[in-house]
Amino acid sequence: MSTSNFSYAQATDLIQTLYHADYTPDTDDSIPRFNLDGELGVLVNTGNTSAASVKAAVNADHETETWSSVYFAELLYKESATIGATRDISAQRFYSSAQFDYKLVANGRRVFMYGDYEDDRFTGYEHRASLAAGYSERLWRNEDSEFRYSIGPGYSFIEAVADNNTMVNDGVIVRASAEYRYRWSSGAKLRQFLSTEAGEENTKSRSETSLSANVFGSLAMKLSFILNHETDTAENIAPLSTETSVALVYQFF
């Protein structure tokens, strides 16, 4: 056995031991399978200060014999105003992404294609998008937990606002992501997602931690904490932004 193969086997065994002792490779209890969740959080204030915020999201995954696909779309909007003042919009963002994993012969090993699009008026961009492809692997999936990761090269397409000349528009990137999920017998779910897109001039990273618990039937309450960080931002834009939200989630399928 070569040194590289031995090191890979050791790393895999370590991850399996840390996260779950009962490891089972790339097994699916039902194929084909399609899951669709809708998320909505609304906050409205009235009185001396009126404010409104809306966060809506759709998350779906589709499993077949040869493909494993994940789709996501999110809308965030916030505005506020005092009596007699003009309403001030403090957040307005639309983000969508999709990843398609093609399953190889070996259990858990795949090749992936990824794409996303973001329109956020408070980042110094008109819009931006990225495409990537490469290798992904689901190290395990069982009734309690699962862990997967992906890594590969790609390209980022960025359109800056008219008065922003300091930001790089386009460039080659390396994208990596990892996701861990855990499910309790009560129906509660934990999800930890990490991703990074590293380019020559800028590195964009995202962390999302969420915990959801069933309310009744297909309805659940979800608490999320999101971190977004960039190494090169426009003037007057903080490199780190955080978002904490509580929302209702309904599982359609």
PDB file of C-alpha atoms in Angstrom:
ATOM      1  CA  MET A   1       0.000   0.000   0.000  1.00  0.00           C
ATOM      2  CA  SER A   2       1.354   3.427  -0.930  1.00  0.00           C
ATOM      3  CA  THR A   3       1.907   6.216   1.585  1.00  0.00           C
ATOM      4  CA  SER A   4      -0.862   8.375   0.015  1.00  0.00           C
ATOM      5  CA  ASN A   5      -3.414   5.543   0.198  1.00  0.00           C
ATOM      6  CA  PHE A   6      -2.437   4.788   3.792  1.00  0.00           C
ATOM      7  CA  SER A   7      -2.813   8.449   4.795  1.00  0.00           C
ATOM      8  CA  TYR A   8      -6.223   8.700   3.122  1.00  0.00           C
ATOM      9  CA  ALA A   9      -7.445   5.552   4.929  1.00  0.00           C
ATOM     10  CA  GLN A  10      -6.232   6.905   8.266  1.00  0.00           C
ATOM     11  CA  ALA A  11      -7.998  10.244   7.717  1.00  0.00           C
ATOM     12  CA  THR A  12     -11.249   8.514   6.754  1.00  0.00           C
ATOM     13  CA  ASP A  13     -11.143   6.258   9.815  1.00  0.00           C
ATOM     14  CA  LEU A  14     -10.511   9.262  12.075  1.00  0.00           C
ATOM     15  CA  ILE A  15     -13.499  11.235  10.727  1.00  0.00           C
ATOM     16  CA  GLN A  16     -15.740   8.186  11.064  1.00  0.00           C
ATOM     17  CA  THR A  17     -14.636   7.658  14.674  1.00  0.00           C
ATOM     18  CA  LEU A  18     -15.145  11.313  15.644  1.00  0.00           C
ATOM     19  CA  TYR A  19     -18.624  11.683  14.208  1.00  0.00           C
ATOM     20  CA  HIS A  20     -20.196   8.229  14.356  1.00  0.00           C
ATOM     21  CA  ALA A  21     -18.954   4.827  15.379  1.00  0.00           C
ATOM     22  CA  ASP A  22     -21.436   2.818  13.277  1.00  0.00           C
ATOM     23  CA  TYR A  23     -20.179   3.657   9.797  1.00  0.00           C
ATOM     24  CA  THR A  24     -22.104   2.426   6.755  1.00  0.00           C
ATOM     25  CA  PRO A  25     -21.044   3.425   3.219  1.00  0.00           C
ATOM     26  CA  ASP A  26     -23.314   5.391   0.844  1.00  0.00           C
ATOM     27  CA  THR A  27     -26.587   3.593   1.574  1.00  0.00           C
ATOM     28  CA  ASP A  28     -29.968   5.039   0.669  1.00  0.00           C
ATOM     29  CA  ASP A  29     -33.139   3.785   2.288  1.00  0.00           C
ATOM     30  CA  SER A  30     -35.347   4.894  -0.619  1.00  0.00           C
ATOM     31  CA  ILE A  31     -34.361   5.728  -4.197  1.00  0.00           C
ATOM     32  CA  PRO A  32     -35.623   7.774  -5.941  1.00  0.00           C
ATOM     33  CA  ARG A  33     -36.244  10.317  -3.168  1.00  0.00           C
ATOM     34  CA  PHE A  34     -37.257  13.990  -3.269  1.00  0.00           C
ATOM     35  CA  ASN A  35     -37.446  16.304  -0.226  1.00  0.00           C
ATOM     36  CA  LEU A  36     -38.684  19.919  -0.300  1.00  0.00           C
ATOM     37  CA  ASP A  37     -38.707  22.338   2.669  1.00  0.00           C
ATOM     38  CA  GLY A  38     -40.072  25.881   2.777  1.00  0.00           C
ATOM     39  CA  GLU A  39     -38.860  28.375   5.406  1.00  0.00           C
ATOM     40  CA  LEU A  40     -40.460  31.670   6.451  1.00  0.00           C
ATOM     41  CA  GLY A  41     -39.594  34.182   9.150  1.00  0.00           C
ATOM     42  CA  VAL A  42     -41.424  37.544   9.514  1.00  0.00           C
ATOM     43  CA  LEU A  43     -40.981  40.362  12.046  1.00  0.00           C
ATOM     44  CA  VAL A  44     -43.169  43.513  12.044  1.00  0.00           C
ATOM     45  CA  ASN A  45     -42.908  46.441  14.505  1.00  0.00           C
ATOM     46  CA  THR A  46     -45.283  49.437  14.747  1.00  0.00           C
ATOM     47  CA  GLY A  47     -45.347  52.573  16.908  1.00  0.00           C
ATOM     48  CA  ASN A  48     -42.668  55.246  17.205  1.00  0.00           C
ATOM     49  CA  THR A  49     -40.452  53.047  15.057  1.00  0.00           C
ATOM     50  CA  SER A  50     -41.922  50.856  12.364  1.00  0.00           C
ATOM     51  CA  ALA A  51     -39.874  48.014  10.977  1.00  0.00           C
ATOM     52  CA  ALA A  52     -40.351  44.883   8.939  1.00  0.00           C
ATOM     53  CA  SER A  53     -38.095  41.988   8.036  1.00  0.00           C
ATOM     54  CA  VAL A  54     -38.783  38.937   5.926  1.00  0.00           C
ATOM     55  CA  LYS A  55     -36.638  35.880   5.347  1.00  0.00           C
ATOM     56  CA  ALA A  56     -37.887  33.144   3.048  1.00  0.00           C
ATOM     57  CA  ALA A  57     -36.045  30.101   1.744  1.00  0.00           C
ATOM     58  CA  VAL A  58     -36.623  26.922  -0.223  1.00  0.00           C
ATOM     59  CA  ASN A  59     -34.358  23.907   0.185  1.00  0.00           C
ATOM     60  CA  ALA A  60     -34.673  20.684  -1.827  1.00  0.00           C
ATOM     61  CA  ASP A  61     -32.653  17.549  -2.422  1.00  0.00           C
ATOM     62  CA  HIS A  62     -33.218  14.875  -5.056  1.00  0.00           C
ATOM     63  CA  GLU A  63     -31.678  11.400  -4.918  1.00  0.00           C
ATOM     64  CA  THR A  64     -31.689   8.927  -7.813  1.00  0.00           C
ATOM     65  CA  GLU A  65     -29.646   5.849  -8.699  1.00  0.00           C
ATOM     66  CA  THR A  66     -27.012   7.950 -10.500  1.00  0.00           C
ATOM     67  CA  TRP A  67     -27.474  11.536  -9.260  1.00  0.00           C
ATOM     68  CA  SER A  68     -27.585  13.347  -5.919  1.00  0.00           C
ATOM     69  CA  SER A  69     -28.768  16.954  -6.317  1.00  0.00           C
ATOM     70  CA  VAL A  70     -29.270  19.833  -3.857  1.00  0.00           C
ATOM     71  CA  TYR A  71     -31.143  23.097  -4.609  1.00  0.00           C
ATOM     72  CA  PHE A  72     -31.388  26.221  -2.454  1.00  0.00           C
ATOM     73  CA  ALA A  73     -32.934  29.702  -2.804  1.00  0.00           C
ATOM     74  CA  GLU A  74     -33.147  32.479  -0.205  1.00  0.00           C
ATOM     75  CA  LEU A  75     -34.678  35.958   0.008  1.00  0.00           C
ATOM     76  CA  LEU A  76     -33.905  38.480   2.785  1.00  0.00           C
ATOM     77  CA  TYR A  77     -35.480  41.941   3.154  1.00  0.00           C
ATOM     78  CA  LYS A  78     -35.362  44.452   6.038  1.00  0.00           C
ATOM     79  CA  GLU A  79     -36.613  48.031   6.348  1.00  0.00           C
ATOM     80  CA  SER A  80     -37.344  50.487   9.175  1.00  0.00           C
ATOM     81  CA  ALA A  81     -38.425  54.091   9.786  1.00  0.00           C
ATOM     82  CA  THR A  82     -39.250  56.513  12.601  1.00  0.00           C
ATOM     83  CA  ILE A  83     -42.379  58.708  12.591  1.00  0.00           C
ATOM     84  CA  GLY A  84     -42.161  61.269   9.774  1.00  0.00           C
ATOM     85  CA  ALA A  85     -38.945  59.826   8.338  1.00  0.00           C
ATOM     86  CA  THR A  86     -38.294  58.066   5.063  1.00  0.00           C
ATOM     87  CA  ARG A  87     -38.214  54.288   5.246  1.00  0.00           C
ATOM     88  CA  ASP A  88     -34.679  52.938   5.277  1.00  0.00           C
ATOM     89  CA  ILE A  89     -33.853  49.594   3.654  1.00  0.00           C
ATOM     90  CA  SER A  90     -31.058  47.847   5.552  1.00  0.00           C
ATOM     91  CA  ALA A  91     -30.984  44.448   3.793  1.00  0.00           C
ATOM     92  CA  GLN A  92     -32.071  43.234   0.385  1.00  0.00           C
ATOM     93  CA  ARG A  93     -30.593  39.976  -0.854  1.00  0.00           C
ATOM     94  CA  PHE A  94     -31.477  37.129  -3.181  1.00  0.00           C
ATOM     95  CA  TYR A  95     -29.276  34.040  -3.311  1.00  0.00           C
ATOM     96  CA  SER A  96     -29.663  30.713  -5.089  1.00  0.00           C
ATOM     97  CA  SER A  97     -27.424  27.679  -5.595  1.00  0.00           C
ATOM     98  CA  ALA A  98     -27.505  24.156  -6.998  1.00  0.00           C
ATOM     99  CA  GLN A  99     -25.102  21.234  -6.863  1.00  0.00           C
ATOM    100  CA  PHE A 100     -25.314  18.065  -8.940  1.00  0.00           C
ATOM    101  CA  ASP A 101     -23.281  15.026  -7.861  1.00  0.00           C
ATOM    102  CA  TYR A 102     -22.848  12.174 -10.340  1.00  0.00           C
ATOM    103  CA  LYS A 103     -22.291   8.902  -8.481  1.00  0.00           C
ATOM    104  CA  LEU A 104     -19.271   6.850  -9.476  1.00  0.00           C
ATOM    105  CA  VAL A 105     -18.999   3.069  -9.192  1.00  0.00           C
ATOM    106  CA  ALA A 106     -17.256   3.259  -5.813  1.00  0.00           C
ATOM    107  CA  ASN A 107     -19.628   3.850  -2.893  1.00  0.00           C
ATOM    108  CA  GLY A 108     -19.875   7.472  -1.804  1.00  0.00           C
ATOM    109  CA  ARG A 109     -17.543   8.856  -4.473  1.00  0.00           C
ATOM    110  CA  ARG A 110     -18.887  11.371  -6.984  1.00  0.00           C
ATOM    111  CA  VAL A 111     -17.993  14.144  -9.401  1.00  0.00           C
ATOM    112  CA  PHE A 112     -19.927  17.377  -8.998  1.00  0.00           C
ATOM    113  CA  MET A 113     -21.085  20.463 -10.844  1.00  0.00           C
ATOM    114  CA  TYR A 114     -22.001  23.582  -8.848  1.00  0.00           C
ATOM    115  CA  GLY A 115     -23.440  27.009  -9.622  1.00  0.00           C
ATOM    116  CA  ASP A 116     -24.745  29.964  -7.604  1.00  0.00           C
ATOM    117  CA  TYR A 117     -26.093  33.486  -8.112  1.00  0.00           C
ATOM    118  CA  GLU A 118     -26.297  36.362  -5.614  1.00  0.00           C
ATOM    119  CA  ASP A 119     -27.875  39.815  -5.824  1.00  0.00           C
ATOM    120  CA  ASP A 120     -27.129  41.803  -2.649  1.00  0.00           C
ATOM    121  CA  ARG A 121     -27.329  45.592  -2.803  1.00  0.00           C
ATOM    122  CA  PHE A 122     -25.259  46.035   0.385  1.00  0.00           C
ATOM    123  CA  THR A 123     -22.025  44.328  -0.671  1.00  0.00           C
ATOM    124  CA  GLY A 124     -20.766  46.721  -3.360  1.00  0.00           C
ATOM    125  CA  TYR A 125     -21.856  44.348  -6.148  1.00  0.00           C
ATOM    126  CA  GLU A 126     -24.632  44.572  -8.685  1.00  0.00           C
ATOM    127  CA  HIS A 127     -24.602  40.788  -8.766  1.00  0.00           C
ATOM    128  CA  ARG A 128     -22.175  37.894  -8.756  1.00  0.00           C
ATOM    129  CA  ALA A 129     -22.155  34.237  -9.697  1.00  0.00           C
ATOM    130  CA  SER A 130     -19.788  31.292  -9.649  1.00  0.00           C
ATOM    131  CA  LEU A 131     -19.401  27.927 -11.365  1.00  0.00           C
ATOM    132  CA  ALA A 132     -17.292  25.000 -10.157  1.00  0.00           C
ATOM    133  CA  ALA A 133     -16.744  21.300 -10.817  1.00  0.00           C
ATOM    134  CA  GLY A 134     -14.616  18.606  -9.229  1.00  0.00           C
ATOM    135  CA  TYR A 135     -14.630  15.694  -6.799  1.00  0.00           C
ATOM    136  CA  SER A 136     -17.082  15.063  -3.968  1.00  0.00           C
ATOM    137  CA  GLU A 137     -17.597  12.257  -1.511  1.00  0.00           C
ATOM    138  CA  ARG A 138     -20.212  11.205   0.991  1.00  0.00           C
ATOM    139  CA  LEU A 139     -18.212   9.497   3.710  1.00  0.00           C
ATOM    140  CA  TRP A 140     -21.316   8.046   5.321  1.00  0.00           C
ATOM    141  CA  ARG A 141     -25.096   8.241   5.585  1.00  0.00           C
ATOM    142  CA  ASN A 142     -27.202   6.302   8.095  1.00  0.00           C
ATOM    143  CA  GLU A 143     -30.359   6.804  10.112  1.00  0.00           C
ATOM    144  CA  ASP A 144     -28.633   9.240  12.503  1.00  0.00           C
ATOM    145  CA  SER A 145     -26.079  11.274  10.567  1.00  0.00           C
ATOM    146  CA  GLU A 146     -24.257  11.965   7.340  1.00  0.00           C
ATOM    147  CA  PHE A 147     -21.137  13.802   6.220  1.00  0.00           C
ATOM    148  CA  ARG A 148     -20.118  14.936   2.737  1.00  0.00           C
ATOM    149  CA  TYR A 149     -17.547  17.243   1.176  1.00  0.00           C
ATOM    150  CA  SER A 150     -16.553  18.556  -2.252  1.00  0.00           C
ATOM    151  CA  ILE A 151     -13.583  20.374  -3.769  1.00  0.00           C
ATOM    152  CA  GLY A 152     -12.729  21.586  -7.251  1.00  0.00           C
ATOM    153  CA  PRO A 153     -11.751  24.511  -9.492  1.00  0.00           C
ATOM    154  CA  GLY A 154     -14.190  27.063 -10.844  1.00  0.00           C
ATOM    155  CA  TYR A 155     -14.720  30.604 -12.050  1.00  0.00           C
ATOM    156  CA  SER A 156     -16.319  33.625 -10.383  1.00  0.00           C
ATOM    157  CA  PHE A 157     -18.271  36.271 -12.313  1.00  0.00           C
ATOM    158  CA  ILE A 158     -18.635  39.600 -10.485  1.00  0.00           C
ATOM    159  CA  GLU A 159     -20.303  42.858 -11.539  1.00  0.00           C
ATOM    160  CA  ALA A 160     -19.422  45.751  -9.215  1.00  0.00           C
ATOM    161  CA  VAL A 161     -21.566  48.858  -8.725  1.00  0.00           C
ATOM    162  CA  ALA A 162     -20.796  51.825 -10.964  1.00  0.00           C
ATOM    163  CA  ASP A 163     -18.838  53.844  -8.371  1.00  0.00           C
ATOM    164  CA  ASN A 164     -16.771  50.914  -7.125  1.00  0.00           C
ATOM    165  CA  ASN A 165     -13.472  50.542  -8.973  1.00  0.00           C
ATOM    166  CA  THR A 166     -11.563  48.647  -6.291  1.00  0.00           C
ATOM    167  CA  MET A 167     -13.139  45.213  -6.683  1.00  0.00           C
ATOM    168  CA  VAL A 168     -11.966  42.416  -8.935  1.00  0.00           C
ATOM    169  CA  ASN A 169     -14.664  41.481 -11.437  1.00  0.00           C
ATOM    170  CA  ASP A 170     -13.845  37.950 -12.549  1.00  0.00           C
ATOM    171  CA  GLY A 171     -11.342  35.240 -11.735  1.00  0.00           C
ATOM    172  CA  VAL A 172     -10.424  31.599 -11.270  1.00  0.00           C
ATOM    173  CA  ILE A 173     -11.347  30.139  -7.878  1.00  0.00           C
ATOM    174  CA  VAL A 174     -11.027  26.921  -5.915  1.00  0.00           C
ATOM    175  CA  ARG A 175     -14.258  25.965  -4.177  1.00  0.00           C
ATOM    176  CA  ALA A 176     -14.510  23.610  -1.208  1.00  0.00           C
ATOM    177  CA  SER A 177     -17.473  22.727   0.975  1.00  0.00           C
ATOM    178  CA  ALA A 178     -18.365  20.329   3.788  1.00  0.00           C
ATOM    179  CA  GLU A 179     -21.705  19.448   5.369  1.00  0.00           C
ATOM    180  CA  TYR A 180     -22.582  17.479   8.495  1.00  0.00           C
ATOM    181  CA  ARG A 181     -26.129  16.516   9.509  1.00  0.00           C
ATOM    182  CA  TYR A 182     -27.429  14.781  12.612  1.00  0.00           C
ATOM    183  CA  ARG A 183     -30.988  13.614  13.306  1.00  0.00           C
ATOM    184  CA  TRP A 184     -32.382  12.733  16.728  1.00  0.00           C
ATOM    185  CA  SER A 185     -35.141  10.161  17.221  1.00  0.00           C
ATOM    186  CA  SER A 186     -37.428  13.004  18.348  1.00  0.00           C
ATOM    187  CA  GLY A 187     -37.221  14.550  14.860  1.00  0.00           C
ATOM    188  CA  ALA A 188     -34.845  17.396  15.783  1.00  0.00           C
ATOM    189  CA  LYS A 189     -32.082  18.083  13.243  1.00  0.00           C
ATOM    190  CA  LEU A 190     -28.640  19.690  13.387  1.00  0.00           C
ATOM    191  CA  ARG A 191     -26.864  20.951  10.265  1.00  0.00           C
ATOM    192  CA  GLN A 192     -23.374  22.431   9.949  1.00  0.00           C
ATOM    193  CA  PHE A 193     -22.330  23.713   6.529  1.00  0.00           C
ATOM    194  CA  LEU A 194     -19.007  25.300   5.551  1.00  0.00           C
ATOM    195  CA  SER A 195     -17.898  26.608   2.151  1.00  0.00           C
ATOM    196  CA  THR A 196     -15.097  28.735   0.756  1.00  0.00           C
ATOM    197  CA  GLU A 197     -14.266  30.159  -2.656  1.00  0.00           C
ATOM    198  CA  ALA A 198     -10.601  31.128  -2.822  1.00  0.00           C
ATOM    199  CA  GLY A 199      -9.366  33.372  -5.640  1.00  0.00           C
ATOM    200  CA  GLU A 200      -6.193  35.319  -6.327  1.00  0.00           C
ATOM    201  CA  GLU A 201      -7.559  38.577  -4.906  1.00  0.00           C
ATOM    202  CA  ASN A 202     -10.477  37.553  -2.705  1.00  0.00           C
ATOM    203  CA  THR A 203     -11.618  34.610  -0.590  1.00  0.00           C
ATOM    204  CA  LYS A 204     -15.301  34.302   0.261  1.00  0.00           C
ATOM    205  CA  SER A 205     -16.342  31.949   3.087  1.00  0.00           C
ATOM    206  CA  ARG A 206     -19.681  30.986   4.600  1.00  0.00           C
ATOM    207  CA  SER A 207     -20.661  29.045   7.705  1.00  0.00           C
ATOM    208  CA  GLU A 208     -24.229  28.061   8.514  1.00  0.00           C
ATOM    209  CA  THR A 209     -25.259  26.347  11.744  1.00  0.00           C
ATOM    210  CA  SER A 210     -28.922  25.440  12.181  1.00  0.00           C
ATOM    211  CA  LEU A 211     -31.017  23.500  14.670  1.00  0.00           C
ATOM    212  CA  SER A 212     -34.634  22.586  13.985  1.00  0.00           C
ATOM    213  CA  ALA A 213     -37.261  20.874  16.127  1.00  0.00           C
ATOM    214  CA  ASN A 214     -40.679  19.587  15.169  1.00  0.00           C
ATOM    215  CA  VAL A 215     -43.685  21.615  16.334  1.00  0.00           C
ATOM    216  CA  PHE A 216     -46.314  19.240  14.981  1.00  0.00           C
ATOM    217  CA  GLY A 217     -46.726  17.187  11.825  1.00  0.00           C
ATOM    218  CA  SER A 218     -44.616  18.604   9.003  1.00  0.00           C
ATOM    219  CA  LEU A 219     -44.092  21.959  10.749  1.00  0.00           C
ATOM    220  CA  ALA A 220     -40.812  22.731  12.550  1.00  0.00           C
ATOM    221  CA  MET A 221     -39.101  25.676  14.257  1.00  0.00           C
ATOM    222  CA  LYS A 222     -35.598  26.472  13.011  1.00  0.00           C
ATOM    223  CA  LEU A 223     -32.817  28.527  14.619  1.00  0.00           C
ATOM    224  CA  SER A 224     -29.982  29.552  12.283  1.00  0.00           C
ATOM    225  CA  PHE A 225     -26.667  31.344  12.711  1.00  0.00           C
ATOM    226  CA  ILE A 226     -24.808  32.388   9.542  1.00  0.00           C
ATOM    227  CA  LEU A 227     -21.337  33.866   9.124  1.00  0.00           C
ATOM    228  CA  ASN A 228     -20.150  35.428   5.852  1.00  0.00           C
ATOM    229  CA  HIS A 229     -16.555  36.593   5.460  1.00  0.00           C
ATOM    230  CA  GLU A 230     -14.537  38.100   2.614  1.00  0.00           C
ATOM    231  CA  THR A 231     -10.876  39.046   2.581  1.00  0.00           C
ATOM    232  CA  ASP A 232     -11.317  41.903   0.058  1.00  0.00           C
ATOM    233  CA  THR A 233     -14.421  44.067   0.343  1.00  0.00           C
ATOM    234  CA  ALA A 234     -15.560  47.421  -0.971  1.00  0.00           C
ATOM    235  CA  GLU A 235     -14.962  50.603   1.011  1.00  0.00           C
ATOM    236  CA  ASN A 236     -17.250  50.928   4.070  1.00  0.00           C
ATOM    237  CA  ILE A 237     -18.245  47.241   3.808  1.00  0.00           C
ATOM    238  CA  ALA A 238     -17.288  45.081   6.820  1.00  0.00           C
ATOM    239  CA  PRO A 239     -15.418  41.882   5.925  1.00  0.00           C
ATOM    240  CA  LEU A 240     -17.508  39.826   8.391  1.00  0.00           C
ATOM    241  CA  SER A 241     -21.300  39.772   8.565  1.00  0.00           C
ATOM    242  CA  THR A 242     -23.478  37.646  10.831  1.00  0.00           C
ATOM    243  CA  GLU A 243     -27.130  36.708  10.746  1.00  0.00           C
ATOM    244  CA  THR A 244     -29.260  35.051  13.429  1.00  0.00           C
ATOM    245  CA  SER A 245     -32.819  34.056  12.615  1.00  0.00           C
ATOM    246  CA  VAL A 246     -35.770  32.051  13.882  1.00  0.00           C
ATOM    247  CA  ALA A 247     -38.214  30.744  11.299  1.00  0.00           C
ATOM    248  CA  LEU A 248     -40.965  28.234  10.704  1.00  0.00           C
ATOM    249  CA  VAL A 249     -40.127  25.387   8.316  1.00  0.00           C
ATOM    250  CA  TYR A 250     -42.714  23.300   6.513  1.00  0.00           C
ATOM    251  CA  GLN A 251     -41.755  20.022   4.829  1.00  0.00           C
ATOM    252  CA  PHE A 252     -43.810  19.648   1.665  1.00  0.00           C
ATOM    253  CA  PHE A 253     -42.293  16.295   0.637  1.00  0.00           C
TER     254      PHE A 253
END
